[in-house]
PDB file of C-alpha atoms in Angstrom:
ATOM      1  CA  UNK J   1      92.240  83.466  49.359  1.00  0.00           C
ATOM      2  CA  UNK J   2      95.578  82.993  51.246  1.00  0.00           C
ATOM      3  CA  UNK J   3      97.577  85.736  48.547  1.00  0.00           C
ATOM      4  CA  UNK J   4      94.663  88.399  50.209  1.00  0.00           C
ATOM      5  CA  UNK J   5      94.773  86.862  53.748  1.00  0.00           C
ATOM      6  CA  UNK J   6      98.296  86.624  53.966  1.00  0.00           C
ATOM      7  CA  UNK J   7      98.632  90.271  52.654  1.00  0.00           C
ATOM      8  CA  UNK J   8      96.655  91.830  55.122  1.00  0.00           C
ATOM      9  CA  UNK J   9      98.512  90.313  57.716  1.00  0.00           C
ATOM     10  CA  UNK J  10     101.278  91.740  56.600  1.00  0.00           C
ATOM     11  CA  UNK J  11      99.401  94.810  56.343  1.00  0.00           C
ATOM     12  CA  UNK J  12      98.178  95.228  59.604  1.00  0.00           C
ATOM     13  CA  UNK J  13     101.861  94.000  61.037  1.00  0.00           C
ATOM     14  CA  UNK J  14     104.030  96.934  59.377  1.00  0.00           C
ATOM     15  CA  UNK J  15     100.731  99.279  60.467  1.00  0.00           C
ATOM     16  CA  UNK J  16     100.860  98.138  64.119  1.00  0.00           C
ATOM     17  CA  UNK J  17     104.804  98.916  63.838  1.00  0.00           C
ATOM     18  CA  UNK J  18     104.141 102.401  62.935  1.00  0.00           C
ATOM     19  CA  UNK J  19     101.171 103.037  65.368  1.00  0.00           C
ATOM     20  CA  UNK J  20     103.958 101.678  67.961  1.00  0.00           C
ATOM     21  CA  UNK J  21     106.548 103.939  66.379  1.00  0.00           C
ATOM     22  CA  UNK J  22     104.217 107.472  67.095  1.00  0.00           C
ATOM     23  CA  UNK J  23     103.036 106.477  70.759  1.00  0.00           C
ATOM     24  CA  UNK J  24     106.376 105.197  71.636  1.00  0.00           C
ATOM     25  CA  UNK J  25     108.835 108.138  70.026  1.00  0.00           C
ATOM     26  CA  UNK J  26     111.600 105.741  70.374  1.00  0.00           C
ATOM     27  CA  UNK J  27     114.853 107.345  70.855  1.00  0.00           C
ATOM     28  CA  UNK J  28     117.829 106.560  68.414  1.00  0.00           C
ATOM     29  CA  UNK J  29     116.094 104.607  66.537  1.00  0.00           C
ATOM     30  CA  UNK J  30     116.631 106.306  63.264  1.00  0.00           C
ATOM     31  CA  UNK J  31     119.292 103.589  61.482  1.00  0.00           C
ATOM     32  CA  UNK J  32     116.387 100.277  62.543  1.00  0.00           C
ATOM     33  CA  UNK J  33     113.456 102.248  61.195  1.00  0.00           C
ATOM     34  CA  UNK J  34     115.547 103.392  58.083  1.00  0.00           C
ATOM     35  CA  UNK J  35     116.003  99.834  57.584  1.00  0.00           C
ATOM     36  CA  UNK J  36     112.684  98.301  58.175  1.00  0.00           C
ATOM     37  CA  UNK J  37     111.049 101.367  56.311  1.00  0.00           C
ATOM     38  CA  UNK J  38     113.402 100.140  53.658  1.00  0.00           C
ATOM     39  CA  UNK J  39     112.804  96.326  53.545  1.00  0.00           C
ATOM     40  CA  UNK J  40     109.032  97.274  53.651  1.00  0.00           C
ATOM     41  CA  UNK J  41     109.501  99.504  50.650  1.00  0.00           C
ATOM     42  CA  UNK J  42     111.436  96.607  48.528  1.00  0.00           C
ATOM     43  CA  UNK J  43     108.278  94.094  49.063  1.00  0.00           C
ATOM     44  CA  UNK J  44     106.281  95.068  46.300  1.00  0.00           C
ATOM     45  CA  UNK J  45     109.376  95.211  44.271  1.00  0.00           C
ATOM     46  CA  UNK J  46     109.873  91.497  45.023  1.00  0.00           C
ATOM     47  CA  UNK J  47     106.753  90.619  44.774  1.00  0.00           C
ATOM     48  CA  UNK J  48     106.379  91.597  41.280  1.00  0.00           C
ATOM     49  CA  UNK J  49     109.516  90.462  40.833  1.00  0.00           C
ATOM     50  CA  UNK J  50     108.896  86.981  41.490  1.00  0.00           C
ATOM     51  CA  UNK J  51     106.985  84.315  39.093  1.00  0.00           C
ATOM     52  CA  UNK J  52     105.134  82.438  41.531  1.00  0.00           C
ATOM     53  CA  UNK J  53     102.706  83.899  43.643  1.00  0.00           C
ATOM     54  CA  UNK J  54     103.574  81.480  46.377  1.00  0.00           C
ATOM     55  CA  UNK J  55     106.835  81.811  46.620  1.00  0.00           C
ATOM     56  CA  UNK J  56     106.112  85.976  46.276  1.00  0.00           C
ATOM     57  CA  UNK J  57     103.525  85.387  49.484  1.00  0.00           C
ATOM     58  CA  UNK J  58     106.551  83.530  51.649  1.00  0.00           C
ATOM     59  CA  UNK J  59     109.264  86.257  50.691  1.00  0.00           C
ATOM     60  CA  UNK J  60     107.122  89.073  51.350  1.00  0.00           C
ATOM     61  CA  UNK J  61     105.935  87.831  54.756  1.00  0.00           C
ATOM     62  CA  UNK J  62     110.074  86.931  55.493  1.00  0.00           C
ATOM     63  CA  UNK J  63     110.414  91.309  54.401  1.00  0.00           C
ATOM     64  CA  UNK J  64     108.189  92.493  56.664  1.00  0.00           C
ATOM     65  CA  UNK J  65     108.287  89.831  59.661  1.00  0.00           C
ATOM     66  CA  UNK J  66     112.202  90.637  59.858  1.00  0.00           C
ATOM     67  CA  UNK J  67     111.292  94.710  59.032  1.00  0.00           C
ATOM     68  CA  UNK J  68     108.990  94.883  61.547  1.00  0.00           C
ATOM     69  CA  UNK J  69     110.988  92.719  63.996  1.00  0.00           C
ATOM     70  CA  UNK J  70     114.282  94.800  63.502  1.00  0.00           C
ATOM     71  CA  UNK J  71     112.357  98.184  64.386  1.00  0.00           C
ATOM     72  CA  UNK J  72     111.104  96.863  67.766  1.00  0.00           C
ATOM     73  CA  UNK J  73     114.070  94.921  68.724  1.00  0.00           C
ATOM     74  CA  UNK J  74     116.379  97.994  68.138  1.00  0.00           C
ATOM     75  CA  UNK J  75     114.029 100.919  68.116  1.00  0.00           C
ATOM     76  CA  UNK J  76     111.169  99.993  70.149  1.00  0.00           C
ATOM     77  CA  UNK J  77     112.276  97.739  72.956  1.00  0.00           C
ATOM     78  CA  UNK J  78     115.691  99.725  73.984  1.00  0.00           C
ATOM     79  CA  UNK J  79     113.578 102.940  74.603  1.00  0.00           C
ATOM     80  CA  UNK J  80     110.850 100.949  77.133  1.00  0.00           C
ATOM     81  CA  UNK J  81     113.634  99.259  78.720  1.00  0.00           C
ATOM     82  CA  UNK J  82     114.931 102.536  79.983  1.00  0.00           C
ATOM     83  CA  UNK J  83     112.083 102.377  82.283  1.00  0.00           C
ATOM     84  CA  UNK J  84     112.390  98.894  83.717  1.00  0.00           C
ATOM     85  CA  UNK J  85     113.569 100.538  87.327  1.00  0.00           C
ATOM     86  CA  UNK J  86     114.939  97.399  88.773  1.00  0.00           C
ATOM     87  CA  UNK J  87     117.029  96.276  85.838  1.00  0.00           C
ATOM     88  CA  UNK J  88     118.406  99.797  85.288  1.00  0.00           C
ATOM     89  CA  UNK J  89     118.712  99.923  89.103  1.00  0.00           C
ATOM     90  CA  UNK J  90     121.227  97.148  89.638  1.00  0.00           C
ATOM     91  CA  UNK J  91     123.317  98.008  86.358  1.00  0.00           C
ATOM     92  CA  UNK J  92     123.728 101.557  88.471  1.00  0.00           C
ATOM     93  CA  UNK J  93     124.519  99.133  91.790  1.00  0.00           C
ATOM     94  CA  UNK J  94     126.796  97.228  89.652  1.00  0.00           C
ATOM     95  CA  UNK J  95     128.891 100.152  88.241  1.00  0.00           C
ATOM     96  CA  UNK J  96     129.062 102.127  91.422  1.00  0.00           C
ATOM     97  CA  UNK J  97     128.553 100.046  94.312  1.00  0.00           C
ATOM     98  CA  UNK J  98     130.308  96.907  93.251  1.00  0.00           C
ATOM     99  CA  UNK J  99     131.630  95.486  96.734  1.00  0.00           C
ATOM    100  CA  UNK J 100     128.414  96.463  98.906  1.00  0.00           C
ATOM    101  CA  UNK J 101     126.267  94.427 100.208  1.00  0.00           C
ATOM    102  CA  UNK J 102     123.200  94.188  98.531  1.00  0.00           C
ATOM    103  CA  UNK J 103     119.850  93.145 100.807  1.00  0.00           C
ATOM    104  CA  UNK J 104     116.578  92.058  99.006  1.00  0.00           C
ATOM    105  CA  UNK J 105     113.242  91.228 100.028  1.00  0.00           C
ATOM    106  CA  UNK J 106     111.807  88.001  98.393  1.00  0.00           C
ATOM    107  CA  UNK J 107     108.340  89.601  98.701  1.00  0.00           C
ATOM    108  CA  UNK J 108     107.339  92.290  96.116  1.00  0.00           C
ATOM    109  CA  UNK J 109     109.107  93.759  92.588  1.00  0.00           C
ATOM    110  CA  UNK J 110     112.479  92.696  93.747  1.00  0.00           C
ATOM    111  CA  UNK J 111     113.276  89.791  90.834  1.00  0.00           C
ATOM    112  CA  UNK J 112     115.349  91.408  88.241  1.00  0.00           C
ATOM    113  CA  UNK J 113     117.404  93.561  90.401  1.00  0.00           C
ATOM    114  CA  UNK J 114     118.331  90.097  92.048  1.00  0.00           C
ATOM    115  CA  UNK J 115     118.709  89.028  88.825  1.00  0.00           C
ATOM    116  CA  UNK J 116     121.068  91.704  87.830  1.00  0.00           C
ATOM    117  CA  UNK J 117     123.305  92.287  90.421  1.00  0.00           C
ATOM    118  CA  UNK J 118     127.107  91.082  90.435  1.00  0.00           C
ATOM    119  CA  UNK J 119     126.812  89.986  93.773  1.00  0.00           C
ATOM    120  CA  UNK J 120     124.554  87.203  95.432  1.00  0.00           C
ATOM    121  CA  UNK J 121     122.357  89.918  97.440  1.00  0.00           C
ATOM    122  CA  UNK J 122     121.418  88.776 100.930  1.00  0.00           C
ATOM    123  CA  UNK J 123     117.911  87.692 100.887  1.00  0.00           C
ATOM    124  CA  UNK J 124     114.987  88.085 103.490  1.00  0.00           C
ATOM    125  CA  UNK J 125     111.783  87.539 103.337  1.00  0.00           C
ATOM    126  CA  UNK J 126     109.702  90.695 104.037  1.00  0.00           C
ATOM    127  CA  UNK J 127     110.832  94.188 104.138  1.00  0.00           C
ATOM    128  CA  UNK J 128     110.178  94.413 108.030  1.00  0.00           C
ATOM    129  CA  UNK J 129     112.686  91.618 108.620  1.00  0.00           C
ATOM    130  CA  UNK J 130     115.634  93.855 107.435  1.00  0.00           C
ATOM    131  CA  UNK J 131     116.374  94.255 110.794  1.00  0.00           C
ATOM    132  CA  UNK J 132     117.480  91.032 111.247  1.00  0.00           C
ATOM    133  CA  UNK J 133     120.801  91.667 108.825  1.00  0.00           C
ATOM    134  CA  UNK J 134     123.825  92.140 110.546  1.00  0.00           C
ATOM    135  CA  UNK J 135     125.805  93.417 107.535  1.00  0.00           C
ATOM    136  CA  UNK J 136     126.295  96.885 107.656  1.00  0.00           C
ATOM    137  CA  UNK J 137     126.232  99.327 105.804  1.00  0.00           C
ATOM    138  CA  UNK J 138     123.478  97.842 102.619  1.00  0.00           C
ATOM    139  CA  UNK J 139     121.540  98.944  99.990  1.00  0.00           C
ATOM    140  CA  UNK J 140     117.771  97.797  99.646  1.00  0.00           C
ATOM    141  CA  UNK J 141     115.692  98.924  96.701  1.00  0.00           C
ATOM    142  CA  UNK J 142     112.406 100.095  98.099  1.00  0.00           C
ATOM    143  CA  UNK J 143     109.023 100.991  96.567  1.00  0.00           C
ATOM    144  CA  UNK J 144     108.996 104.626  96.456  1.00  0.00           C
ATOM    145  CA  UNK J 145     105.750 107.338  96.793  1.00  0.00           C
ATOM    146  CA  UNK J 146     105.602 109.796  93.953  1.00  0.00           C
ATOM    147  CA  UNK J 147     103.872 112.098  96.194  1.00  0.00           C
ATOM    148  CA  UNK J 148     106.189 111.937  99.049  1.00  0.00           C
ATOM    149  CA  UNK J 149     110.092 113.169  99.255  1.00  0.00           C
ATOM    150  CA  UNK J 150     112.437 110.002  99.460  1.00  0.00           C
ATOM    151  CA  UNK J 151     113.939 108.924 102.277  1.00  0.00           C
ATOM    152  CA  UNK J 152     116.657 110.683 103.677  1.00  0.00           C
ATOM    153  CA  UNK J 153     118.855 107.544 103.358  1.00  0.00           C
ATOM    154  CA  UNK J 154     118.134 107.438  99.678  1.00  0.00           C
ATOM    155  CA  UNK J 155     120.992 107.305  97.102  1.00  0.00           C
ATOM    156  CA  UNK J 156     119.136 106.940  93.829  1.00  0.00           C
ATOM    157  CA  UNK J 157     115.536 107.296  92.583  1.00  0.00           C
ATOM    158  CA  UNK J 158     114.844 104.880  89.442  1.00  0.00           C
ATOM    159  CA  UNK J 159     111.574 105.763  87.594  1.00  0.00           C
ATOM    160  CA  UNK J 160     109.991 101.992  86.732  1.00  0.00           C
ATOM    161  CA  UNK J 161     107.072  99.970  84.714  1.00  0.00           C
ATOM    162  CA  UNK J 162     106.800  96.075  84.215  1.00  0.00           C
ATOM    163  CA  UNK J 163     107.964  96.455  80.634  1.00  0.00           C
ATOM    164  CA  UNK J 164     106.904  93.287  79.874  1.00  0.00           C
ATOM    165  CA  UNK J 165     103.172  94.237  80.732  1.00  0.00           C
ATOM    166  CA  UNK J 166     102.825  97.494  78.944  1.00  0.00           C
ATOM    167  CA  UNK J 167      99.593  99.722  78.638  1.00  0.00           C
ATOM    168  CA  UNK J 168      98.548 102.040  76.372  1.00  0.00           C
ATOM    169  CA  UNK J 169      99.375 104.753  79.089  1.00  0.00           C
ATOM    170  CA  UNK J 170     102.480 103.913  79.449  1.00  0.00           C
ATOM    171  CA  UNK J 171     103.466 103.294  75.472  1.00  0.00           C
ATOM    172  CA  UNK J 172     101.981 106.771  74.520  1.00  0.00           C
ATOM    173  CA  UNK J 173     105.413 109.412  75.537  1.00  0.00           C
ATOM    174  CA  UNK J 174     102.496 112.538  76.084  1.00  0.00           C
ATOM    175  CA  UNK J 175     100.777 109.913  79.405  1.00  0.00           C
ATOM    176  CA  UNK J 176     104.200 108.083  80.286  1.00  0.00           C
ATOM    177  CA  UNK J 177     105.074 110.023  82.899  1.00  0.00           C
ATOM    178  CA  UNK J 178     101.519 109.028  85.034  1.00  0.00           C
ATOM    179  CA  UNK J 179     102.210 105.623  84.546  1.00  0.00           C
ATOM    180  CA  UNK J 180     105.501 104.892  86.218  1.00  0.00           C
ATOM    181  CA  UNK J 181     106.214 104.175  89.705  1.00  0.00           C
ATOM    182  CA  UNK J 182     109.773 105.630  91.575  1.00  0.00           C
ATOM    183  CA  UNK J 183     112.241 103.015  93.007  1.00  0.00           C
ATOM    184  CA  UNK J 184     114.239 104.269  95.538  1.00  0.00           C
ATOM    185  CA  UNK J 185     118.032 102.912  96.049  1.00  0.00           C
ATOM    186  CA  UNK J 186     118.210 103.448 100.207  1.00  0.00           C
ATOM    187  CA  UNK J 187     122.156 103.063 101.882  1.00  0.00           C
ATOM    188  CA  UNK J 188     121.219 101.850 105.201  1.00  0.00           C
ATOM    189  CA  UNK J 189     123.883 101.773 108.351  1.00  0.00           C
ATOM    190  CA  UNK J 190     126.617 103.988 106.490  1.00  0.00           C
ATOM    191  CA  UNK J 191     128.390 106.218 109.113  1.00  0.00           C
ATOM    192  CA  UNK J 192     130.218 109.555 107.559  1.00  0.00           C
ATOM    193  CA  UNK J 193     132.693 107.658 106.404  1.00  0.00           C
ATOM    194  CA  UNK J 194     131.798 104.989 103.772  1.00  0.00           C
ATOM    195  CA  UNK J 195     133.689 102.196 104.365  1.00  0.00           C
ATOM    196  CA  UNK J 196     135.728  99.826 101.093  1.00  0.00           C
ATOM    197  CA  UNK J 197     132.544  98.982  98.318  1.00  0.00           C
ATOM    198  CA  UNK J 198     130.575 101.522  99.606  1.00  0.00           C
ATOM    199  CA  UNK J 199     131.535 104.715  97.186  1.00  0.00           C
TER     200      UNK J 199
END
């Protein structure tokens, strides 16, 4: 009873993967689903290789746990993460705009750009109250409206889901698109000149 229970869990994990695999298309992928496609390949091999069917249940649940684990940790996940907007956003902040002053909203999707920025970003509570920041020039990351051009003072447009809260609309590459939200990366208070961190 636990040999056929514990196969068809392992069934239905390595058919999930693959499911995953055609709605996601993940992109250079190729050497993690060689190897998964490979360690689920040598499981029956095992299995019959090994005496006791215990020990045969416990190594072929290790095979594909670890094959099915490698394909979304290096195929799977690195693709959706593309599209977190706010982590990808301060990574581009980071790289370009290292010395700028960074301003961010404690109200809304602001917590990992915080969390990803090089520099402690100066923190206010609402967007409205940006006005109260002396510091100029600064970047804010602002909600964006797919509909609408950006704002003029707009830098960078980051396309973004909450990764960690996926839906079938956004997994599936053919409705992705529809599902994401824009980010926009606004420079407020620069003159023509930029001045030092501001680039």
């Amino acid at each position: 009873m636990i040999d056929r229970v514990q196969n068809g869990v392992v069934v239905i994990m390595v058919i999930f993967a693959g499911v995953l695999g055609l709605l996601v298309h993940p992109i250079g992928a190729g050497g993690a689903r060689d190897v998964a496609v490979l360690l689920v390949f040598t499981m029956p091999v095992v299995r019959s290789a090994v005496d006791d069917p215990r020990t045969g249940i416990i190594v072929t649940s290790i095979l594909a746990a670890v094959s099915v684990n490698l394909y979304l940790e290096r195929g799977i996940y690195p693709t959706l993460s593309t599209y977190d907007g706010e982590a990808v956003a301060s990574a581009w902040v980071n790289e370009h705009y290292p010395g700028a002053t960074v301003v961010v909203p404690r109200e809304g999707q602001v917590a990992s750009f915080a969390f990803g920025l090089g520099k402690e970003p100066v923190y206010v509570d609402r967007l409205a109250d940006t006005a109260t920041v002396t510091t100029r020039p600064y970047l804010i990351l602002i909600n964006g409206d797919a509909r609408q051009p950006p704002d003029p003072r707009t830098i960078r447009s980051f396309d973004h889901f909450h990764v960690s809260r996926p839906t079938i609309g956004f997994l599936n590459q053919r409705t992705r698109r529809e599902s994401l939200r824009r980010l926009d990366l606004v420079l407020v208070g620069a003159n023509a000149a930029r001045p030092v961190g501001i680039r």
